[in-house]
């Protein structure tokens, strides 16, 4: 990992002169095109704020792709209205297929040398893409990211998801993968500027949550690494109705099962290509399974539930790794060992404890 002092020289992009060669405005003609892809679905109340934050970017050589994923509440028409009068905005309408499907359509339609992704209920700082590009300029095959914060529906600040560095940091690809496996790194594509060529033929996996992690570990194999900037540029709007935040019975969602699948995927990758990371990859798998077992409804902890049985089986195979891991807290280890021995009993006690605290 390397550190660099952050230097920001923020150019002012003029609107009053048009390049005869490119048709782009003033200084914007000197900058490569960035395509920002926004998957949109039934989000009328919050989409205008998101789009306005994109239209107000100081980086002007920007195209904004609003991908309407089969909205049923008038959001599709709203996309067309927001695009009216601004040639940087293009609207794509498609049959509903989920966030990954919408993002993938946007990738296919994008014309930019760089890609960005913004969720339709979130918003960004006016200089986010300028800062990202300045850090990426001249650094081939690097991803660049800003920090993010999280705001609730009442406007309150929620605890930070990922720590924002005090200075600009550069992580080699294998080091950033290690950060992800230790739950320190940010796998979100929404905070990043991505060189389009790094995607090659890869796309976001469809019909799966936590799709960012899945694609990120593949991109890291082709990239030189990730540059992390010491600024908060992206604001996550915590809305209970969004795809990754939907709650089901007893706060259990398929997101936990997808987390386990991602852990298995990355463990296979590490064993094949990065054996030095095996201890942190095993820790990652144990932690994701701990999260699963602490959220699964007790009624689903049955012998005929094959995914549940496989998760408990993994814990029993890796008891020694649990005990010896320097990357798990004492609390993590105690929970894992107890769940290994008596998962149903521990889960019932945990549920009772949560009710008493409520």
CSV table of C-alpha atoms in Angstrom, one decimal:
chain,number,residue,atom,x,y,z
A,1,UNK,CA,0.0,0.0,0.0
A,2,UNK,CA,1.3,3.4,-0.9
A,3,UNK,CA,0.3,6.9,0.3
A,4,UNK,CA,0.2,10.1,-1.7
A,5,UNK,CA,-0.5,13.6,-0.6
A,6,UNK,CA,-3.8,14.7,-2.1
A,7,UNK,CA,-3.6,17.7,-4.4
A,8,UNK,CA,-6.8,19.1,-5.9
A,9,UNK,CA,-6.7,21.7,-8.7
A,10,UNK,CA,-10.3,22.0,-9.6
A,11,UNK,CA,-10.7,23.3,-13.2
A,12,UNK,CA,-13.6,25.4,-14.1
A,13,UNK,CA,-15.3,24.0,-17.2
A,14,UNK,CA,-16.6,26.8,-19.5
A,15,UNK,CA,-20.0,26.4,-21.2
A,16,UNK,CA,-19.7,29.3,-23.7
A,17,UNK,CA,-17.4,27.8,-26.3
A,18,UNK,CA,-18.1,24.7,-28.4
A,19,UNK,CA,-15.3,22.6,-29.9
A,20,UNK,CA,-15.7,22.4,-33.7
A,21,UNK,CA,-14.0,19.0,-33.7
A,22,UNK,CA,-16.0,17.3,-30.8
A,23,UNK,CA,-19.1,19.4,-30.3
A,24,UNK,CA,-18.3,19.5,-26.6
A,25,UNK,CA,-18.3,22.6,-24.5
A,26,UNK,CA,-15.1,24.5,-23.8
A,27,UNK,CA,-12.7,22.8,-21.4
A,28,UNK,CA,-14.9,19.7,-21.3
A,29,UNK,CA,-13.5,18.7,-24.7
A,30,UNK,CA,-10.1,18.1,-23.0
A,31,UNK,CA,-11.6,15.4,-20.7
A,32,UNK,CA,-12.6,11.8,-21.6
A,33,UNK,CA,-16.2,11.0,-21.5
A,34,UNK,CA,-17.5,9.5,-18.2
A,35,UNK,CA,-20.7,7.5,-18.5
A,36,UNK,CA,-22.8,7.4,-15.3
A,37,UNK,CA,-25.3,4.6,-15.1
A,38,UNK,CA,-28.4,5.0,-12.9
A,39,UNK,CA,-30.7,2.0,-12.6
A,40,UNK,CA,-34.2,3.3,-11.9
A,41,UNK,CA,-37.3,1.6,-10.6
A,42,UNK,CA,-40.4,3.2,-8.9
A,43,UNK,CA,-38.4,6.0,-7.3
A,44,UNK,CA,-40.3,9.1,-8.2
A,45,UNK,CA,-39.8,10.9,-4.9
A,46,UNK,CA,-36.0,10.7,-4.8
A,47,UNK,CA,-34.9,10.5,-8.5
A,48,UNK,CA,-35.0,14.3,-9.1
A,49,UNK,CA,-32.4,14.8,-6.3
A,50,UNK,CA,-30.2,12.1,-7.7
A,51,UNK,CA,-30.3,13.5,-11.2
A,52,UNK,CA,-29.8,17.1,-10.1
A,53,UNK,CA,-26.6,16.0,-8.2
A,54,UNK,CA,-25.3,14.5,-11.5
A,55,UNK,CA,-26.3,17.5,-13.6
A,56,UNK,CA,-24.5,19.8,-11.2
A,57,UNK,CA,-21.1,18.0,-11.6
A,58,UNK,CA,-18.1,20.2,-12.2
A,59,UNK,CA,-16.9,17.5,-14.6
A,60,UNK,CA,-18.9,18.4,-17.6
A,61,UNK,CA,-17.9,15.7,-20.2
A,62,UNK,CA,-20.5,13.4,-18.6
A,63,UNK,CA,-23.3,11.3,-20.0
A,64,UNK,CA,-26.0,10.2,-17.7
A,65,UNK,CA,-27.8,7.0,-18.5
A,66,UNK,CA,-31.1,6.6,-16.7
A,67,UNK,CA,-32.1,2.9,-17.1
A,68,UNK,CA,-35.8,2.6,-16.4
A,69,UNK,CA,-36.2,-1.0,-15.2
A,70,UNK,CA,-39.9,-1.4,-16.0
A,71,UNK,CA,-41.2,1.1,-13.5
A,72,UNK,CA,-45.0,1.0,-12.9
A,73,UNK,CA,-45.6,4.2,-11.0
A,74,UNK,CA,-44.8,6.9,-13.6
A,75,UNK,CA,-41.0,6.9,-12.9
A,76,UNK,CA,-40.4,6.1,-16.6
A,77,UNK,CA,-42.2,9.3,-17.7
A,78,UNK,CA,-40.3,11.2,-15.0
A,79,UNK,CA,-37.0,10.0,-16.5
A,80,UNK,CA,-38.0,11.4,-19.9
A,81,UNK,CA,-39.0,14.7,-18.3
A,82,UNK,CA,-35.7,15.0,-16.5
A,83,UNK,CA,-33.8,14.3,-19.7
A,84,UNK,CA,-35.7,17.0,-21.6
A,85,UNK,CA,-33.5,19.9,-22.4
A,86,UNK,CA,-30.2,18.3,-21.3
A,87,UNK,CA,-28.3,16.5,-24.1
A,88,UNK,CA,-26.1,14.7,-21.5
A,89,UNK,CA,-29.0,12.6,-20.3
A,90,UNK,CA,-30.2,9.5,-22.1
A,91,UNK,CA,-33.1,7.3,-21.0
A,92,UNK,CA,-33.3,3.6,-21.7
A,93,UNK,CA,-36.6,1.7,-21.0
A,94,UNK,CA,-36.6,-2.0,-20.4
A,95,UNK,CA,-38.6,-4.9,-18.9
A,96,UNK,CA,-38.1,-5.3,-15.2
A,97,UNK,CA,-35.1,-7.5,-14.5
A,98,UNK,CA,-33.4,-6.1,-11.4
A,99,UNK,CA,-30.6,-3.7,-10.6
A,100,UNK,CA,-27.9,-5.8,-12.2
A,101,UNK,CA,-29.9,-6.2,-15.4
A,102,UNK,CA,-30.4,-2.4,-15.6
A,103,UNK,CA,-26.7,-1.7,-14.9
A,104,UNK,CA,-25.7,-4.2,-17.6
A,105,UNK,CA,-27.9,-2.6,-20.2
A,106,UNK,CA,-26.4,0.8,-19.3
A,107,UNK,CA,-22.9,-0.7,-19.8
A,108,UNK,CA,-23.8,-1.9,-23.2
A,109,UNK,CA,-25.2,1.5,-24.2
A,110,UNK,CA,-22.5,3.6,-22.6
A,111,UNK,CA,-20.0,5.5,-24.8
A,112,UNK,CA,-17.6,6.6,-22.0
A,113,UNK,CA,-13.9,5.7,-21.5
A,114,UNK,CA,-14.8,5.6,-17.8
A,115,UNK,CA,-17.9,4.3,-16.1
A,116,UNK,CA,-19.6,5.4,-12.9
A,117,UNK,CA,-22.6,4.0,-11.1
A,118,UNK,CA,-25.1,5.9,-8.9
A,119,UNK,CA,-28.2,4.4,-7.2
A,120,UNK,CA,-31.4,6.3,-8.0
A,121,UNK,CA,-32.2,7.2,-4.3
A,122,UNK,CA,-28.6,8.4,-3.5
A,123,UNK,CA,-26.9,11.6,-4.4
A,124,UNK,CA,-23.3,12.8,-4.8
A,125,UNK,CA,-21.1,15.9,-4.2
A,126,UNK,CA,-20.8,18.3,-7.1
A,127,UNK,CA,-17.0,17.6,-7.5
A,128,UNK,CA,-17.1,13.9,-7.1
A,129,UNK,CA,-16.3,12.9,-10.7
A,130,UNK,CA,-13.8,15.7,-11.1
A,131,UNK,CA,-11.9,14.4,-8.1
A,132,UNK,CA,-12.1,10.8,-9.2
A,133,UNK,CA,-10.9,11.7,-12.7
A,134,UNK,CA,-8.0,13.8,-11.5
A,135,UNK,CA,-6.8,10.9,-9.4
A,136,UNK,CA,-7.2,8.4,-12.3
A,137,UNK,CA,-5.6,10.6,-15.0
A,138,UNK,CA,-2.3,9.0,-16.2
A,139,UNK,CA,-2.8,5.9,-14.0
A,140,UNK,CA,-3.8,3.1,-16.4
A,141,UNK,CA,-5.9,0.2,-15.1
A,142,UNK,CA,-6.5,1.6,-11.6
A,143,UNK,CA,-9.9,2.0,-10.0
A,144,UNK,CA,-10.4,5.2,-7.9
A,145,UNK,CA,-12.9,5.6,-5.1
A,146,UNK,CA,-14.2,8.3,-2.8
A,147,UNK,CA,-15.6,7.8,0.7
A,148,UNK,CA,-19.3,7.5,1.4
A,149,UNK,CA,-21.7,8.2,4.3
A,150,UNK,CA,-25.2,7.0,5.0
A,151,UNK,CA,-28.3,9.2,5.7
A,152,UNK,CA,-31.6,7.9,7.0
A,153,UNK,CA,-35.1,9.0,5.9
A,154,UNK,CA,-35.2,11.7,8.6
A,155,UNK,CA,-31.9,13.2,7.4
A,156,UNK,CA,-29.9,11.8,10.3
A,157,UNK,CA,-26.4,10.6,9.9
A,158,UNK,CA,-25.9,6.9,10.4
A,159,UNK,CA,-22.7,5.2,11.5
A,160,UNK,CA,-20.1,5.0,8.8
A,161,UNK,CA,-19.9,1.8,6.7
A,162,UNK,CA,-16.2,2.2,5.6
A,163,UNK,CA,-13.6,4.4,7.2
A,164,UNK,CA,-12.5,7.3,5.0
A,165,UNK,CA,-8.7,7.6,4.9
A,166,UNK,CA,-6.9,10.7,6.2
A,167,UNK,CA,-4.8,10.9,3.1
A,168,UNK,CA,-4.8,9.4,-0.4
A,169,UNK,CA,-3.9,5.7,-0.4
A,170,UNK,CA,-3.1,3.3,-3.2
A,171,UNK,CA,-3.8,-0.4,-2.7
A,172,UNK,CA,-2.3,-3.0,-5.0
A,173,UNK,CA,-5.1,-5.3,-6.2
A,174,UNK,CA,-4.1,-8.2,-3.8
A,175,UNK,CA,-4.0,-5.7,-0.9
A,176,UNK,CA,-7.4,-4.3,-1.7
A,177,UNK,CA,-8.8,-7.9,-1.9
A,178,UNK,CA,-7.4,-8.5,1.6
A,179,UNK,CA,-9.1,-5.3,2.8
A,180,UNK,CA,-12.4,-6.6,1.4
A,181,UNK,CA,-12.0,-10.0,3.1
A,182,UNK,CA,-11.3,-8.2,6.4
A,183,UNK,CA,-14.5,-6.1,6.0
A,184,UNK,CA,-12.4,-2.9,5.8
A,185,UNK,CA,-12.6,-2.2,2.1
A,186,UNK,CA,-15.5,-0.8,0.1
A,187,UNK,CA,-16.7,-3.1,-2.7
A,188,UNK,CA,-19.4,-0.6,-3.9
A,189,UNK,CA,-19.1,0.4,-7.6
A,190,UNK,CA,-21.1,3.6,-6.7
A,191,UNK,CA,-18.1,5.2,-5.1
A,192,UNK,CA,-15.7,4.4,-7.9
A,193,UNK,CA,-14.6,5.5,-11.3
A,194,UNK,CA,-14.0,2.4,-13.5
A,195,UNK,CA,-11.9,2.3,-16.6
A,196,UNK,CA,-14.2,0.7,-19.1
A,197,UNK,CA,-11.5,-1.6,-20.5
A,198,UNK,CA,-11.2,-3.4,-17.2
A,199,UNK,CA,-14.7,-4.8,-17.5
A,200,UNK,CA,-13.8,-6.7,-20.6
A,201,UNK,CA,-16.7,-9.1,-21.1
A,202,UNK,CA,-17.7,-9.1,-17.4
A,203,UNK,CA,-21.0,-7.9,-16.2
A,204,UNK,CA,-22.9,-7.7,-12.9
A,205,UNK,CA,-24.4,-11.1,-12.0
A,206,UNK,CA,-28.2,-11.0,-12.3
A,207,UNK,CA,-30.8,-12.3,-9.8
A,208,UNK,CA,-28.3,-11.9,-7.0
A,209,UNK,CA,-27.8,-9.4,-4.2
A,210,UNK,CA,-24.3,-8.1,-3.3
A,211,UNK,CA,-23.5,-8.1,-7.0
A,212,UNK,CA,-20.9,-5.5,-6.5
A,213,UNK,CA,-18.6,-7.8,-4.5
A,214,UNK,CA,-19.0,-10.5,-7.0
A,215,UNK,CA,-17.9,-8.3,-9.9
A,216,UNK,CA,-15.2,-6.5,-7.9
A,217,UNK,CA,-13.2,-9.6,-7.1
A,218,UNK,CA,-13.1,-10.4,-10.8
A,219,UNK,CA,-12.0,-6.8,-11.8
A,220,UNK,CA,-9.3,-6.8,-9.2
A,221,UNK,CA,-7.6,-9.7,-11.1
A,222,UNK,CA,-7.2,-7.4,-14.2
A,223,UNK,CA,-6.5,-4.1,-12.4
A,224,UNK,CA,-3.4,-2.7,-10.8
A,225,UNK,CA,-5.3,-1.8,-7.7
A,226,UNK,CA,-7.5,0.9,-6.1
A,227,UNK,CA,-6.8,4.5,-5.2
A,228,UNK,CA,-8.8,5.7,-2.2
A,229,UNK,CA,-9.4,9.4,-1.8
A,230,UNK,CA,-9.7,11.2,1.6
A,231,UNK,CA,-13.0,12.8,0.8
A,232,UNK,CA,-16.7,11.9,1.2
A,233,UNK,CA,-18.3,12.3,-2.2
A,234,UNK,CA,-21.2,9.8,-2.2
A,235,UNK,CA,-24.3,9.9,0.0
A,236,UNK,CA,-26.2,6.6,0.6
A,237,UNK,CA,-29.9,7.3,1.3
A,238,UNK,CA,-31.0,4.5,3.7
A,239,UNK,CA,-34.4,3.6,2.5
A,240,UNK,CA,-36.0,0.4,3.9
A,241,UNK,CA,-37.8,-0.3,0.6
A,242,UNK,CA,-34.6,-0.5,-1.5
A,243,UNK,CA,-33.5,-4.0,-2.8
A,244,UNK,CA,-30.7,-4.7,-0.5
A,245,UNK,CA,-32.5,-3.4,2.6
A,246,UNK,CA,-35.8,-5.2,2.3
A,247,UNK,CA,-36.7,-7.0,5.5
A,248,UNK,CA,-38.3,-10.4,5.7
A,249,UNK,CA,-39.4,-12.6,8.6
A,250,UNK,CA,-37.2,-12.1,11.6
A,251,UNK,CA,-34.9,-9.7,9.7
A,252,UNK,CA,-33.8,-12.5,7.4
A,253,UNK,CA,-33.2,-11.9,3.7
A,254,UNK,CA,-31.6,-13.8,0.9
A,255,UNK,CA,-28.8,-11.3,1.1
A,256,UNK,CA,-27.3,-13.4,3.8
A,257,UNK,CA,-27.3,-16.5,1.6
A,258,UNK,CA,-25.7,-14.5,-1.2
A,259,UNK,CA,-23.0,-13.4,1.2
A,260,UNK,CA,-22.1,-17.0,1.9
A,261,UNK,CA,-22.0,-17.8,-1.8
A,262,UNK,CA,-19.6,-14.8,-2.4
A,263,UNK,CA,-17.4,-16.1,0.5
A,264,UNK,CA,-17.2,-19.5,-1.2
A,265,UNK,CA,-16.4,-17.9,-4.6
A,266,UNK,CA,-13.6,-15.8,-3.2
A,267,UNK,CA,-12.1,-18.8,-1.2
A,268,UNK,CA,-11.8,-20.8,-4.4
A,269,UNK,CA,-10.2,-17.8,-6.1
A,270,UNK,CA,-7.7,-17.3,-3.2
A,271,UNK,CA,-6.8,-21.0,-3.0
A,272,UNK,CA,-6.1,-20.9,-6.8
A,273,UNK,CA,-4.3,-17.6,-7.2
A,274,UNK,CA,-3.5,-16.0,-3.8
A,275,UNK,CA,-2.7,-18.7,-1.3
A,276,UNK,CA,-1.1,-16.1,1.0
A,277,UNK,CA,-4.6,-14.8,1.6
A,278,UNK,CA,-6.1,-18.1,2.7
A,279,UNK,CA,-6.3,-17.2,6.4
A,280,UNK,CA,-8.3,-14.0,5.7
A,281,UNK,CA,-10.4,-15.8,3.1
A,282,UNK,CA,-11.4,-18.5,5.6
A,283,UNK,CA,-12.0,-15.8,8.2
A,284,UNK,CA,-14.3,-14.1,5.7
A,285,UNK,CA,-16.2,-17.3,5.1
A,286,UNK,CA,-16.6,-17.9,8.9
A,287,UNK,CA,-17.8,-14.4,9.5
A,288,UNK,CA,-20.4,-14.5,6.7
A,289,UNK,CA,-21.8,-17.8,8.0
A,290,UNK,CA,-21.9,-16.3,11.5
A,291,UNK,CA,-24.0,-13.4,10.1
A,292,UNK,CA,-26.3,-15.9,8.4
A,293,UNK,CA,-26.8,-18.0,11.5
A,294,UNK,CA,-27.6,-15.0,13.7
A,295,UNK,CA,-30.3,-13.9,11.3
A,296,UNK,CA,-32.0,-17.1,10.0
A,297,UNK,CA,-35.4,-17.7,11.5
A,298,UNK,CA,-35.3,-20.5,14.0
A,299,UNK,CA,-38.1,-22.2,12.1
A,300,UNK,CA,-35.8,-22.6,9.1
A,301,UNK,CA,-33.0,-24.3,11.1
A,302,UNK,CA,-34.2,-27.8,10.1
A,303,UNK,CA,-32.3,-30.9,9.0
A,304,UNK,CA,-34.0,-30.8,5.6
A,305,UNK,CA,-32.8,-27.3,5.0
A,306,UNK,CA,-29.7,-28.2,2.9
A,307,UNK,CA,-28.1,-24.7,2.8
A,308,UNK,CA,-28.4,-24.4,6.6
A,309,UNK,CA,-26.9,-27.8,7.1
A,310,UNK,CA,-24.0,-27.0,4.7
A,311,UNK,CA,-23.3,-23.8,6.7
A,312,UNK,CA,-23.1,-25.6,10.0
A,313,UNK,CA,-21.0,-28.3,8.3
A,314,UNK,CA,-18.5,-25.7,7.2
A,315,UNK,CA,-18.2,-24.4,10.8
A,316,UNK,CA,-17.5,-27.9,12.0
A,317,UNK,CA,-14.8,-28.5,9.4
A,318,UNK,CA,-13.1,-25.2,10.3
A,319,UNK,CA,-13.1,-25.4,14.1
A,320,UNK,CA,-9.3,-25.2,14.2
A,321,UNK,CA,-9.3,-22.2,11.9
A,322,UNK,CA,-11.9,-20.5,14.2
A,323,UNK,CA,-9.8,-21.1,17.3
A,324,UNK,CA,-6.5,-20.0,15.7
A,325,UNK,CA,-7.6,-17.1,13.5
A,326,UNK,CA,-5.9,-13.8,14.5
A,327,UNK,CA,-8.6,-12.0,12.4
A,328,UNK,CA,-11.6,-13.0,14.5
A,329,UNK,CA,-12.5,-11.3,17.8
A,330,UNK,CA,-13.0,-13.3,21.0
A,331,UNK,CA,-16.7,-12.6,20.7
A,332,UNK,CA,-16.8,-13.9,17.1
A,333,UNK,CA,-15.0,-17.1,18.2
A,334,UNK,CA,-17.3,-17.8,21.1
A,335,UNK,CA,-20.4,-17.3,18.9
A,336,UNK,CA,-19.0,-19.5,16.2
A,337,UNK,CA,-17.9,-22.3,18.5
A,338,UNK,CA,-21.3,-22.2,20.3
A,339,UNK,CA,-23.2,-22.3,17.0
A,340,UNK,CA,-21.0,-25.2,15.8
A,341,UNK,CA,-21.9,-27.2,18.9
A,342,UNK,CA,-25.6,-26.3,19.3
A,343,UNK,CA,-26.9,-24.0,16.6
A,344,UNK,CA,-30.6,-24.2,17.4
A,345,UNK,CA,-30.2,-23.6,21.1
A,346,UNK,CA,-27.8,-20.7,20.6
A,347,UNK,CA,-30.1,-19.1,18.0
A,348,UNK,CA,-33.1,-19.3,20.4
A,349,UNK,CA,-31.1,-17.7,23.2
A,350,UNK,CA,-29.8,-15.0,20.8
A,351,UNK,CA,-33.4,-14.3,19.7
A,352,UNK,CA,-34.5,-14.0,23.3
A,353,UNK,CA,-31.6,-11.7,24.1
A,354,UNK,CA,-32.6,-9.4,21.3
A,355,UNK,CA,-36.2,-9.2,22.4
A,356,UNK,CA,-35.1,-8.4,26.0
A,357,UNK,CA,-32.9,-5.5,24.6
A,358,UNK,CA,-35.7,-4.1,22.5
